[in-house]
């Protein structure tokens, strides 16, 4: 397993000071028969009730870490569910107030993805696959340890039902933090979601088959939901409607819009060509991201195919691309949607294969383009001797600030220089209860993940790059000194790209 590399800030997952936590110790160990149906574990008014009619649940000693490679929490015991859930066996959580629920759960299988579902008020609030293969590695007390991801979801006061229909799960703890001012319980700690490392994040992996084809397509779209305590996100991918053997596309047409233009209301897209979600990697600096399908459009209608001036009775979809002078919101194609629960700064990691294509962040309320800061790498923009860096850095990719990218003279909303790939961050000021869309005008954007910093401005989330290191000899070289990437995050020796160790910047192969 590899450590996560991300240009985004690392999230802190240590248990909050005002958290209510339900967990177990070695003193709580039981046999399956000893946990009666209806057994309740509680911390104040935060409660876990076992639906255990089959008497399969048990508690045993098992030490595991949860969190990220740099911030983690250890638990000494676990609740074993003893098999997949059904009407006689599942978990019920009593939530005392609106807030954030965290679940420290692993599947026990590195290959099989087992879906965890949470329901509240008759609606699913979480549905994603979990597998032990999603764990990262951290060096803890001199040893490499697996660190498993934490499930985090916003909840309301009431009951949450947790099921696991694919197989047994191991539960190490539940944590609840009540909202103080909306979002993540008043915490000012940043929240991070990572969409891809050496594999797709669980939310994306859960909706594709072995070939990466989406299995959750409804009316021409595949929707993937992901979240942190303060941000609810969606990735939407689409594809052209499937072609019919007799001609035209597999769509349902409604009333006439314009007889002259032969356009009609588009009622539904009945089937599509393959919509895919996949993990890709920039490669030489180990930058993983999610790729999707579809070119964004703000509207879709049905258009009758006319041949030699004669209407054919066959129809296809006609789309209207986004125009920043007009505004609008995406209705199809590949785009990402973010709704925030409190004021703060939102940094989104992206990949833009065609750097000369427009990249937009659109305010969901005004339907107009929002201003953003941008930082990252552009292919072909490398260090030179004039930068005063060590010789081994000359010719290597250079981390560019917002000012350096804007100075390249690009047209509005264009990030890259020429037709060159860009990978890095766009950063916006995000307001409470507002929604923002991210997409490219005529291309498919790659998505790495995001960091949300409550109460911060976009300028606060700018990556502070280390000043170029001039050709000097460090007085002492410590081989065991920690290694950092240009985002200031600790990385391992297997990380490829520009790193900093002992105060010296160099290219690690």
Tab-separated table of C-alpha atoms in Angstrom:
chain	number	residue	atom	x	y	z
A	1	UNK	CA	0.000	0.000	0.000
A	2	UNK	CA	1.141	3.520	-0.766
A	3	UNK	CA	0.813	6.679	1.225
A	4	UNK	CA	-1.702	9.145	-0.123
A	5	UNK	CA	-0.180	12.027	-2.048
A	6	UNK	CA	-2.387	15.007	-2.562
A	7	UNK	CA	-1.861	18.670	-3.282
A	8	UNK	CA	-4.682	19.313	-0.861
A	9	UNK	CA	-4.253	19.974	2.842
A	10	UNK	CA	-4.434	16.942	5.098
A	11	UNK	CA	-7.551	16.556	7.249
A	12	UNK	CA	-7.272	16.211	11.008
A	13	UNK	CA	-9.343	13.283	12.296
A	14	UNK	CA	-8.316	13.123	15.922
A	15	UNK	CA	-11.339	12.794	18.172
A	16	UNK	CA	-12.853	16.216	18.801
A	17	UNK	CA	-12.816	17.608	22.314
A	18	UNK	CA	-16.623	17.823	22.388
A	19	UNK	CA	-17.226	14.484	20.669
A	20	UNK	CA	-19.422	11.732	22.046
A	21	UNK	CA	-17.679	8.440	21.299
A	22	UNK	CA	-18.899	4.869	21.558
A	23	UNK	CA	-16.034	2.362	21.497
A	24	UNK	CA	-14.825	-0.723	23.341
A	25	UNK	CA	-11.824	-1.881	25.366
A	26	UNK	CA	-10.317	-5.254	26.211
A	27	UNK	CA	-12.571	-5.354	29.286
A	28	UNK	CA	-15.658	-5.418	27.037
A	29	UNK	CA	-14.806	-8.689	25.249
A	30	UNK	CA	-17.834	-10.994	24.906
A	31	UNK	CA	-18.883	-14.163	23.176
A	32	UNK	CA	-21.599	-13.884	20.531
A	33	UNK	CA	-24.238	-15.439	22.760
A	34	UNK	CA	-23.599	-12.831	25.465
A	35	UNK	CA	-24.798	-9.865	23.358
A	36	UNK	CA	-28.550	-9.927	23.608
A	37	UNK	CA	-30.878	-8.473	21.012
A	38	UNK	CA	-31.515	-4.871	21.994
A	39	UNK	CA	-28.188	-4.386	23.798
A	40	UNK	CA	-27.459	-0.649	24.097
A	41	UNK	CA	-24.091	1.088	24.258
A	42	UNK	CA	-24.226	4.811	24.988
A	43	UNK	CA	-22.308	7.966	25.674
A	44	UNK	CA	-24.789	10.393	27.152
A	45	UNK	CA	-27.750	10.674	24.791
A	46	UNK	CA	-25.755	9.252	21.849
A	47	UNK	CA	-26.697	5.552	21.685
A	48	UNK	CA	-25.955	2.403	19.680
A	49	UNK	CA	-28.612	-0.327	19.777
A	50	UNK	CA	-27.853	-3.826	18.477
A	51	UNK	CA	-30.525	-5.576	16.457
A	52	UNK	CA	-29.101	-9.034	17.148
A	53	UNK	CA	-31.863	-11.635	17.021
A	54	UNK	CA	-29.470	-14.102	15.387
A	55	UNK	CA	-27.011	-13.756	18.326
A	56	UNK	CA	-24.012	-13.508	15.985
A	57	UNK	CA	-22.508	-10.219	17.195
A	58	UNK	CA	-19.516	-10.263	19.532
A	59	UNK	CA	-16.733	-8.011	20.866
A	60	UNK	CA	-13.074	-9.017	20.749
A	61	UNK	CA	-9.651	-7.434	21.160
A	62	UNK	CA	-8.181	-6.037	17.929
A	63	UNK	CA	-5.969	-2.976	17.635
A	64	UNK	CA	-6.343	-0.873	14.468
A	65	UNK	CA	-5.684	2.678	13.286
A	66	UNK	CA	-8.132	4.953	11.439
A	67	UNK	CA	-7.583	8.279	9.704
A	68	UNK	CA	-4.847	9.344	7.296
A	69	UNK	CA	-1.138	8.618	6.983
A	70	UNK	CA	-0.356	11.648	9.150
A	71	UNK	CA	-3.369	11.926	11.488
A	72	UNK	CA	-4.815	8.777	12.997
A	73	UNK	CA	-6.626	7.325	15.990
A	74	UNK	CA	-6.123	3.880	17.535
A	75	UNK	CA	-8.840	1.598	18.912
A	76	UNK	CA	-8.159	-1.533	20.963
A	77	UNK	CA	-11.325	-3.573	20.440
A	78	UNK	CA	-14.107	-4.051	17.919
A	79	UNK	CA	-17.699	-5.124	17.484
A	80	UNK	CA	-17.958	-8.022	14.991
A	81	UNK	CA	-21.311	-8.136	13.215
A	82	UNK	CA	-21.046	-11.871	12.544
A	83	UNK	CA	-22.371	-11.720	8.997
A	84	UNK	CA	-24.313	-9.500	6.637
A	85	UNK	CA	-27.267	-7.499	7.863
A	86	UNK	CA	-30.951	-8.325	7.472
A	87	UNK	CA	-34.198	-7.527	9.238
A	88	UNK	CA	-32.989	-9.449	12.314
A	89	UNK	CA	-29.430	-8.145	12.396
A	90	UNK	CA	-28.309	-4.507	11.949
A	91	UNK	CA	-27.266	-1.435	13.920
A	92	UNK	CA	-29.355	1.502	15.110
A	93	UNK	CA	-27.848	4.814	16.218
A	94	UNK	CA	-29.769	7.389	18.241
A	95	UNK	CA	-28.554	10.865	17.240
A	96	UNK	CA	-29.294	13.531	19.885
A	97	UNK	CA	-28.987	16.610	17.638
A	98	UNK	CA	-28.004	17.791	14.181
A	99	UNK	CA	-24.308	17.237	13.613
A	100	UNK	CA	-21.666	14.931	12.182
A	101	UNK	CA	-21.479	11.164	12.567
A	102	UNK	CA	-18.183	9.370	12.041
A	103	UNK	CA	-17.974	5.584	11.704
A	104	UNK	CA	-14.695	3.747	12.241
A	105	UNK	CA	-15.456	0.591	10.262
A	106	UNK	CA	-13.464	-1.873	8.164
A	107	UNK	CA	-14.567	-4.792	6.042
A	108	UNK	CA	-11.882	-7.329	6.901
A	109	UNK	CA	-11.361	-7.943	3.170
A	110	UNK	CA	-8.723	-6.236	1.012
A	111	UNK	CA	-10.318	-7.386	-2.246
A	112	UNK	CA	-14.087	-7.554	-1.710
A	113	UNK	CA	-15.884	-4.230	-1.477
A	114	UNK	CA	-18.697	-4.401	1.069
A	115	UNK	CA	-21.299	-1.676	0.894
A	116	UNK	CA	-22.173	0.313	4.016
A	117	UNK	CA	-25.593	1.975	3.957
A	118	UNK	CA	-26.928	4.553	6.411
A	119	UNK	CA	-30.580	5.578	6.336
A	120	UNK	CA	-32.370	8.348	8.195
A	121	UNK	CA	-35.936	9.530	7.825
A	122	UNK	CA	-36.598	7.068	5.015
A	123	UNK	CA	-33.699	8.340	2.890
A	124	UNK	CA	-30.184	7.069	2.339
A	125	UNK	CA	-27.611	9.498	3.711
A	126	UNK	CA	-24.631	7.254	2.924
A	127	UNK	CA	-24.124	4.393	0.456
A	128	UNK	CA	-20.567	3.419	-0.430
A	129	UNK	CA	-18.304	0.406	-0.575
A	130	UNK	CA	-15.643	-0.192	2.055
A	131	UNK	CA	-12.667	-2.498	1.683
A	132	UNK	CA	-9.440	-2.895	3.555
A	133	UNK	CA	-7.508	-2.222	0.355
A	134	UNK	CA	-8.401	1.468	0.770
A	135	UNK	CA	-6.097	1.703	3.795
A	136	UNK	CA	-2.895	3.745	3.623
A	137	UNK	CA	0.412	3.080	5.377
A	138	UNK	CA	1.841	5.145	8.215
A	139	UNK	CA	5.059	4.703	10.147
A	140	UNK	CA	3.976	4.527	13.790
A	141	UNK	CA	6.526	3.940	16.541
A	142	UNK	CA	9.011	2.822	13.910
A	143	UNK	CA	6.684	0.267	12.282
A	144	UNK	CA	4.540	0.425	9.140
A	145	UNK	CA	0.883	0.209	10.090
A	146	UNK	CA	-2.299	0.121	8.041
A	147	UNK	CA	-4.549	3.150	8.595
A	148	UNK	CA	-8.158	2.712	7.500
A	149	UNK	CA	-10.408	5.525	6.209
A	150	UNK	CA	-13.132	7.104	8.351
A	151	UNK	CA	-16.732	7.444	7.191
A	152	UNK	CA	-18.078	10.941	7.920
A	153	UNK	CA	-21.635	12.070	7.213
A	154	UNK	CA	-23.942	14.878	8.276
A	155	UNK	CA	-26.935	13.720	10.346
A	156	UNK	CA	-30.104	15.103	11.896
A	157	UNK	CA	-31.508	14.426	15.330
A	158	UNK	CA	-33.259	11.051	15.246
A	159	UNK	CA	-32.441	7.453	14.388
A	160	UNK	CA	-29.888	6.241	11.845
A	161	UNK	CA	-30.067	2.660	10.608
A	162	UNK	CA	-26.768	1.118	9.479
A	163	UNK	CA	-26.771	-1.967	7.253
A	164	UNK	CA	-24.106	-4.015	5.476
A	165	UNK	CA	-25.752	-6.305	2.947
A	166	UNK	CA	-22.614	-7.842	1.364
A	167	UNK	CA	-20.985	-9.412	4.398
A	168	UNK	CA	-19.721	-8.978	7.937
A	169	UNK	CA	-18.163	-5.709	9.091
A	170	UNK	CA	-15.856	-4.799	11.974
A	171	UNK	CA	-16.948	-1.736	13.941
A	172	UNK	CA	-14.326	-0.029	16.124
A	173	UNK	CA	-16.160	3.131	17.127
A	174	UNK	CA	-18.831	5.691	16.388
A	175	UNK	CA	-18.259	9.400	17.030
A	176	UNK	CA	-20.853	12.165	17.109
A	177	UNK	CA	-20.239	15.917	17.212
A	178	UNK	CA	-23.241	18.227	17.491
A	179	UNK	CA	-23.408	21.282	15.259
A	180	UNK	CA	-22.543	24.529	16.974
A	181	UNK	CA	-22.900	26.840	13.956
A	182	UNK	CA	-23.736	24.390	11.204
A	183	UNK	CA	-21.276	22.223	9.340
A	184	UNK	CA	-18.675	20.372	11.375
A	185	UNK	CA	-19.761	21.224	14.888
A	186	UNK	CA	-18.032	24.594	15.004
A	187	UNK	CA	-14.569	23.128	14.420
A	188	UNK	CA	-12.102	25.277	12.525
A	189	UNK	CA	-10.080	22.255	11.428
A	190	UNK	CA	-9.879	21.641	7.662
A	191	UNK	CA	-11.807	18.771	6.115
A	192	UNK	CA	-10.434	16.759	3.209
A	193	UNK	CA	-11.943	14.313	0.739
A	194	UNK	CA	-9.574	12.371	-1.540
A	195	UNK	CA	-11.207	10.937	-4.684
A	196	UNK	CA	-8.343	8.694	-5.808
A	197	UNK	CA	-5.047	7.329	-4.534
A	198	UNK	CA	-3.813	4.068	-6.041
A	199	UNK	CA	-7.485	3.207	-6.568
A	200	UNK	CA	-10.819	5.001	-6.825
A	201	UNK	CA	-12.352	6.225	-3.581
A	202	UNK	CA	-15.089	3.960	-2.247
A	203	UNK	CA	-17.920	6.230	-3.430
A	204	UNK	CA	-16.766	6.008	-7.061
A	205	UNK	CA	-15.740	2.337	-6.908
A	206	UNK	CA	-19.213	1.406	-5.658
A	207	UNK	CA	-20.963	2.515	-8.872
A	208	UNK	CA	-18.773	0.842	-11.529
A	209	UNK	CA	-18.228	-2.706	-12.709
A	210	UNK	CA	-14.867	-4.381	-13.311
A	211	UNK	CA	-14.516	-2.522	-16.626
A	212	UNK	CA	-15.117	0.857	-14.979
A	213	UNK	CA	-18.564	1.255	-16.566
A	214	UNK	CA	-21.171	2.988	-14.393
A	215	UNK	CA	-23.950	0.729	-13.148
A	216	UNK	CA	-26.145	3.465	-11.638
A	217	UNK	CA	-27.234	5.341	-14.774
A	218	UNK	CA	-30.602	7.112	-14.478
A	219	UNK	CA	-31.932	9.299	-17.310
A	220	UNK	CA	-28.519	9.435	-18.939
A	221	UNK	CA	-26.514	10.382	-15.842
A	222	UNK	CA	-24.330	8.560	-13.333
A	223	UNK	CA	-24.277	10.451	-10.024
A	224	UNK	CA	-21.653	9.817	-7.331
A	225	UNK	CA	-22.171	11.403	-3.908
A	226	UNK	CA	-19.399	12.135	-1.417
A	227	UNK	CA	-19.136	14.376	1.630
A	228	UNK	CA	-17.304	15.704	4.639
A	229	UNK	CA	-18.903	17.277	7.686
A	230	UNK	CA	-19.348	20.677	6.013
A	231	UNK	CA	-19.468	19.864	2.311
A	232	UNK	CA	-21.831	17.705	0.297
A	233	UNK	CA	-20.449	16.852	-3.126
A	234	UNK	CA	-21.635	15.159	-6.297
A	235	UNK	CA	-19.837	14.013	-9.393
A	236	UNK	CA	-22.082	13.742	-12.456
A	237	UNK	CA	-21.037	11.911	-15.606
A	238	UNK	CA	-23.012	11.385	-18.796
A	239	UNK	CA	-22.622	10.060	-22.305
A	240	UNK	CA	-24.359	10.383	-25.640
A	241	UNK	CA	-27.662	8.512	-25.899
A	242	UNK	CA	-27.389	5.070	-27.437
A	243	UNK	CA	-27.912	4.898	-31.208
A	244	UNK	CA	-30.974	3.090	-32.522
A	245	UNK	CA	-30.620	0.544	-35.309
A	246	UNK	CA	-33.224	2.375	-37.381
A	247	UNK	CA	-31.446	5.701	-36.888
A	248	UNK	CA	-31.555	8.468	-34.306
A	249	UNK	CA	-30.932	8.112	-30.608
A	250	UNK	CA	-32.748	6.269	-27.818
A	251	UNK	CA	-34.676	9.195	-26.340
A	252	UNK	CA	-38.294	10.106	-25.587
A	253	UNK	CA	-39.547	13.310	-27.225
A	254	UNK	CA	-42.210	15.717	-25.948
A	255	UNK	CA	-43.929	18.840	-27.246
A	256	UNK	CA	-42.645	21.045	-30.075
A	257	UNK	CA	-40.341	23.870	-29.053
A	258	UNK	CA	-39.658	25.328	-32.484
A	259	UNK	CA	-41.159	23.989	-35.712
A	260	UNK	CA	-38.628	25.951	-37.761
A	261	UNK	CA	-35.679	24.456	-35.881
A	262	UNK	CA	-37.293	21.023	-35.585
A	263	UNK	CA	-36.685	21.027	-31.833
A	264	UNK	CA	-38.764	19.298	-29.170
A	265	UNK	CA	-38.816	18.851	-25.422
A	266	UNK	CA	-36.491	16.086	-24.282
A	267	UNK	CA	-38.523	13.915	-21.919
A	268	UNK	CA	-35.941	11.249	-21.132
A	269	UNK	CA	-32.756	9.541	-22.268
A	270	UNK	CA	-33.619	5.859	-22.243
A	271	UNK	CA	-30.163	4.351	-22.674
A	272	UNK	CA	-26.666	5.676	-23.229
A	273	UNK	CA	-23.285	4.702	-24.454
A	274	UNK	CA	-20.928	3.674	-21.659
A	275	UNK	CA	-20.420	6.161	-18.839
A	276	UNK	CA	-17.138	5.487	-17.079
A	277	UNK	CA	-15.394	6.461	-13.867
A	278	UNK	CA	-11.710	5.586	-13.670
A	279	UNK	CA	-8.571	6.393	-11.755
A	280	UNK	CA	-5.721	8.037	-13.661
A	281	UNK	CA	-2.275	9.240	-12.633
A	282	UNK	CA	-0.141	12.064	-13.955
A	283	UNK	CA	2.770	9.697	-13.405
A	284	UNK	CA	6.041	11.441	-12.812
A	285	UNK	CA	4.895	13.192	-9.622
A	286	UNK	CA	2.342	10.576	-8.515
A	287	UNK	CA	-0.807	12.697	-8.879
A	288	UNK	CA	-3.920	10.496	-8.906
A	289	UNK	CA	-7.353	11.731	-9.950
A	290	UNK	CA	-10.768	10.558	-11.168
A	291	UNK	CA	-11.698	10.700	-14.847
A	292	UNK	CA	-15.290	10.708	-16.053
A	293	UNK	CA	-17.397	10.867	-19.199
A	294	UNK	CA	-19.241	13.743	-20.868
A	295	UNK	CA	-18.870	17.280	-22.199
A	296	UNK	CA	-20.810	19.778	-20.043
A	297	UNK	CA	-23.899	21.515	-21.434
A	298	UNK	CA	-26.394	23.894	-19.830
A	299	UNK	CA	-29.424	22.659	-21.726
A	300	UNK	CA	-30.585	19.748	-23.843
A	301	UNK	CA	-33.453	19.441	-26.304
A	302	UNK	CA	-34.492	16.859	-28.837
A	303	UNK	CA	-33.814	17.658	-32.479
A	304	UNK	CA	-35.520	15.909	-35.376
A	305	UNK	CA	-33.070	14.693	-38.001
A	306	UNK	CA	-33.795	16.300	-41.370
A	307	UNK	CA	-32.385	14.703	-44.520
A	308	UNK	CA	-32.458	16.635	-47.805
A	309	UNK	CA	-35.038	18.967	-46.325
A	310	UNK	CA	-37.340	16.144	-45.252
A	311	UNK	CA	-38.041	15.379	-41.567
A	312	UNK	CA	-37.269	11.732	-40.813
A	313	UNK	CA	-39.218	11.148	-37.614
A	314	UNK	CA	-35.947	10.207	-35.943
A	315	UNK	CA	-34.457	12.271	-33.140
A	316	UNK	CA	-31.159	13.099	-31.463
A	317	UNK	CA	-30.071	15.272	-28.535
A	318	UNK	CA	-28.973	18.852	-29.184
A	319	UNK	CA	-26.963	20.565	-26.442
A	320	UNK	CA	-26.094	24.170	-25.586
A	321	UNK	CA	-22.618	24.727	-24.074
A	322	UNK	CA	-21.985	27.080	-21.163
A	323	UNK	CA	-21.437	30.725	-22.110
A	324	UNK	CA	-19.850	32.812	-19.296
A	325	UNK	CA	-21.426	35.973	-20.718
A	326	UNK	CA	-24.883	34.437	-20.240
A	327	UNK	CA	-24.415	32.128	-17.256
A	328	UNK	CA	-26.364	29.024	-16.354
A	329	UNK	CA	-25.777	25.698	-14.695
A	330	UNK	CA	-24.745	22.333	-16.160
A	331	UNK	CA	-27.559	19.986	-17.069
A	332	UNK	CA	-25.454	17.183	-18.525
A	333	UNK	CA	-21.873	16.209	-19.189
A	334	UNK	CA	-19.088	15.818	-16.635
A	335	UNK	CA	-19.262	18.251	-13.728
A	336	UNK	CA	-18.882	18.423	-9.953
A	337	UNK	CA	-21.251	20.059	-7.501
A	338	UNK	CA	-20.390	21.278	-3.981
A	339	UNK	CA	-22.823	22.531	-1.331
A	340	UNK	CA	-21.277	23.990	1.837
A	341	UNK	CA	-22.853	24.233	5.278
A	342	UNK	CA	-20.838	27.151	6.606
A	343	UNK	CA	-18.629	29.959	5.333
A	344	UNK	CA	-15.079	29.012	4.440
A	345	UNK	CA	-12.552	28.408	1.684
A	346	UNK	CA	-12.807	25.476	-0.723
A	347	UNK	CA	-9.712	24.141	-2.489
A	348	UNK	CA	-10.404	21.615	-5.264
A	349	UNK	CA	-7.695	19.479	-6.836
A	350	UNK	CA	-8.155	19.111	-10.605
A	351	UNK	CA	-6.529	17.771	-13.752
A	352	UNK	CA	-7.091	19.638	-17.019
A	353	UNK	CA	-5.766	17.654	-19.967
A	354	UNK	CA	-6.372	20.512	-22.377
A	355	UNK	CA	-4.978	23.519	-20.564
A	356	UNK	CA	-6.209	25.909	-23.225
A	357	UNK	CA	-9.835	24.967	-22.527
A	358	UNK	CA	-11.936	27.084	-20.181
A	359	UNK	CA	-12.398	26.012	-16.554
A	360	UNK	CA	-15.399	27.396	-14.676
A	361	UNK	CA	-16.630	27.591	-11.104
A	362	UNK	CA	-20.265	28.732	-11.186
A	363	UNK	CA	-22.270	30.160	-8.282
A	364	UNK	CA	-25.438	28.109	-7.971
A	365	UNK	CA	-27.486	31.098	-6.814
A	366	UNK	CA	-26.514	33.675	-9.425
A	367	UNK	CA	-25.657	31.146	-12.162
A	368	UNK	CA	-22.636	33.328	-12.915
A	369	UNK	CA	-18.930	32.506	-12.919
A	370	UNK	CA	-17.152	32.833	-9.559
A	371	UNK	CA	-13.635	34.148	-9.208
A	372	UNK	CA	-11.002	31.611	-8.193
A	373	UNK	CA	-7.314	31.413	-7.419
A	374	UNK	CA	-5.281	28.771	-9.193
A	375	UNK	CA	-1.951	27.096	-8.435
A	376	UNK	CA	-0.117	24.026	-9.634
A	377	UNK	CA	1.916	22.548	-12.452
A	378	UNK	CA	1.643	23.225	-16.185
A	379	UNK	CA	3.383	20.849	-18.557
A	380	UNK	CA	6.402	22.565	-20.085
A	381	UNK	CA	6.751	25.133	-17.289
A	382	UNK	CA	10.015	24.034	-15.698
A	383	UNK	CA	12.714	25.368	-13.422
A	384	UNK	CA	15.571	27.178	-15.134
A	385	UNK	CA	18.972	28.267	-13.933
A	386	UNK	CA	17.526	31.752	-13.481
A	387	UNK	CA	15.357	30.382	-10.649
A	388	UNK	CA	18.556	29.810	-8.651
A	389	UNK	CA	17.695	26.206	-7.786
A	390	UNK	CA	20.019	23.250	-7.478
A	391	UNK	CA	21.264	21.903	-10.797
A	392	UNK	CA	19.222	18.694	-10.553
A	393	UNK	CA	16.007	20.759	-10.475
A	394	UNK	CA	16.722	22.591	-13.725
A	395	UNK	CA	14.345	21.231	-16.360
A	396	UNK	CA	11.971	19.720	-13.762
A	397	UNK	CA	8.364	20.837	-13.387
A	398	UNK	CA	7.854	24.052	-11.442
A	399	UNK	CA	5.062	24.686	-8.950
A	400	UNK	CA	3.397	27.891	-10.151
A	401	UNK	CA	1.567	30.429	-8.027
A	402	UNK	CA	-1.641	32.172	-9.072
A	403	UNK	CA	0.334	35.268	-10.109
A	404	UNK	CA	2.785	33.210	-12.168
A	405	UNK	CA	-0.040	31.424	-13.982
A	406	UNK	CA	-1.947	34.647	-14.671
A	407	UNK	CA	1.279	36.232	-15.967
A	408	UNK	CA	1.360	33.676	-18.780
A	409	UNK	CA	-1.213	35.858	-20.516
A	410	UNK	CA	-4.007	33.334	-20.845
A	411	UNK	CA	-7.500	34.392	-21.857
A	412	UNK	CA	-10.175	34.552	-19.116
A	413	UNK	CA	-11.008	31.222	-17.455
A	414	UNK	CA	-8.078	29.471	-19.194
A	415	UNK	CA	-5.472	28.024	-16.836
A	416	UNK	CA	-2.832	26.286	-18.917
A	417	UNK	CA	-0.284	27.789	-21.252
A	418	UNK	CA	-1.040	26.699	-24.793
A	419	UNK	CA	-2.462	23.228	-25.284
A	420	UNK	CA	-0.719	21.840	-22.192
A	421	UNK	CA	-2.051	19.794	-19.260
A	422	UNK	CA	-2.524	21.453	-15.879
A	423	UNK	CA	-2.757	19.748	-12.518
A	424	UNK	CA	-3.180	21.561	-9.247
A	425	UNK	CA	-5.829	23.478	-7.296
A	426	UNK	CA	-8.593	25.981	-7.865
A	427	UNK	CA	-9.593	27.845	-4.679
A	428	UNK	CA	-12.794	29.769	-3.989
A	429	UNK	CA	-14.564	31.593	-1.187
A	430	UNK	CA	-17.589	29.448	-0.331
A	431	UNK	CA	-20.655	30.731	1.499
A	432	UNK	CA	-22.981	28.887	3.857
A	433	UNK	CA	-25.863	26.992	2.204
A	434	UNK	CA	-24.652	27.870	-1.306
A	435	UNK	CA	-23.884	25.482	-4.156
A	436	UNK	CA	-21.009	25.704	-6.646
A	437	UNK	CA	-20.444	23.827	-9.911
A	438	UNK	CA	-16.997	22.992	-11.303
A	439	UNK	CA	-16.483	21.955	-14.928
A	440	UNK	CA	-14.631	22.666	-18.157
A	441	UNK	CA	-16.367	24.309	-21.080
A	442	UNK	CA	-15.551	21.786	-23.808
A	443	UNK	CA	-13.512	19.049	-22.132
A	444	UNK	CA	-13.548	16.549	-19.273
A	445	UNK	CA	-12.088	17.726	-15.982
A	446	UNK	CA	-10.171	15.399	-13.668
A	447	UNK	CA	-11.043	15.479	-9.962
A	448	UNK	CA	-8.554	14.730	-7.189
A	449	UNK	CA	-10.600	15.789	-4.172
A	450	UNK	CA	-11.045	18.867	-2.016
A	451	UNK	CA	-10.145	20.584	1.226
A	452	UNK	CA	-12.628	22.851	3.023
A	453	UNK	CA	-11.356	25.262	5.702
A	454	UNK	CA	-14.177	26.707	7.847
A	455	UNK	CA	-14.005	30.439	8.447
A	456	UNK	CA	-11.083	30.959	6.062
A	457	UNK	CA	-10.700	33.005	2.869
A	458	UNK	CA	-9.369	31.568	-0.368
A	459	UNK	CA	-6.063	33.371	0.131
A	460	UNK	CA	-5.572	31.371	3.357
A	461	UNK	CA	-5.554	28.082	1.438
A	462	UNK	CA	-2.883	29.053	-1.073
A	463	UNK	CA	-0.018	26.585	-0.945
A	464	UNK	CA	3.022	28.245	0.590
A	465	UNK	CA	5.861	27.020	-1.578
A	466	UNK	CA	9.367	26.888	-0.150
A	467	UNK	CA	11.679	29.504	-1.607
A	468	UNK	CA	14.057	28.104	-4.248
A	469	UNK	CA	17.169	26.655	-2.662
A	470	UNK	CA	20.374	28.124	-4.033
A	471	UNK	CA	23.424	26.045	-4.683
A	472	UNK	CA	24.718	25.713	-1.146
A	473	UNK	CA	25.978	22.722	0.788
A	474	UNK	CA	23.953	21.804	3.833
A	475	UNK	CA	26.191	21.592	6.895
A	476	UNK	CA	24.630	18.296	8.040
A	477	UNK	CA	22.670	15.771	5.979
A	478	UNK	CA	20.344	13.522	7.938
A	479	UNK	CA	19.190	10.569	5.818
A	480	UNK	CA	16.355	9.931	8.254
A	481	UNK	CA	15.011	13.491	8.220
A	482	UNK	CA	11.355	13.781	7.158
A	483	UNK	CA	10.601	14.386	3.479
A	484	UNK	CA	7.932	16.855	2.287
A	485	UNK	CA	6.333	17.672	-1.055
A	486	UNK	CA	5.814	21.242	-2.274
A	487	UNK	CA	2.416	21.358	-0.583
A	488	UNK	CA	4.203	20.945	2.753
A	489	UNK	CA	2.907	17.411	3.299
A	490	UNK	CA	5.083	14.603	4.591
A	491	UNK	CA	5.715	11.890	1.993
A	492	UNK	CA	7.662	8.657	1.818
A	493	UNK	CA	10.771	7.626	-0.065
A	494	UNK	CA	8.598	6.008	-2.745
A	495	UNK	CA	7.135	9.410	-3.678
A	496	UNK	CA	8.227	10.663	-7.111
A	497	UNK	CA	8.721	14.350	-7.795
A	498	UNK	CA	10.148	17.490	-6.220
A	499	UNK	CA	10.665	17.101	-2.484
A	500	UNK	CA	12.289	18.932	0.423
A	501	UNK	CA	14.544	17.235	2.972
A	502	UNK	CA	16.987	18.846	5.396
A	503	UNK	CA	15.880	22.219	4.022
A	504	UNK	CA	17.051	21.281	0.515
A	505	UNK	CA	14.841	20.929	-2.551
A	506	UNK	CA	15.621	18.114	-5.004
A	507	UNK	CA	13.974	15.724	-7.471
A	508	UNK	CA	13.258	12.277	-6.003
A	509	UNK	CA	13.020	9.506	-8.608
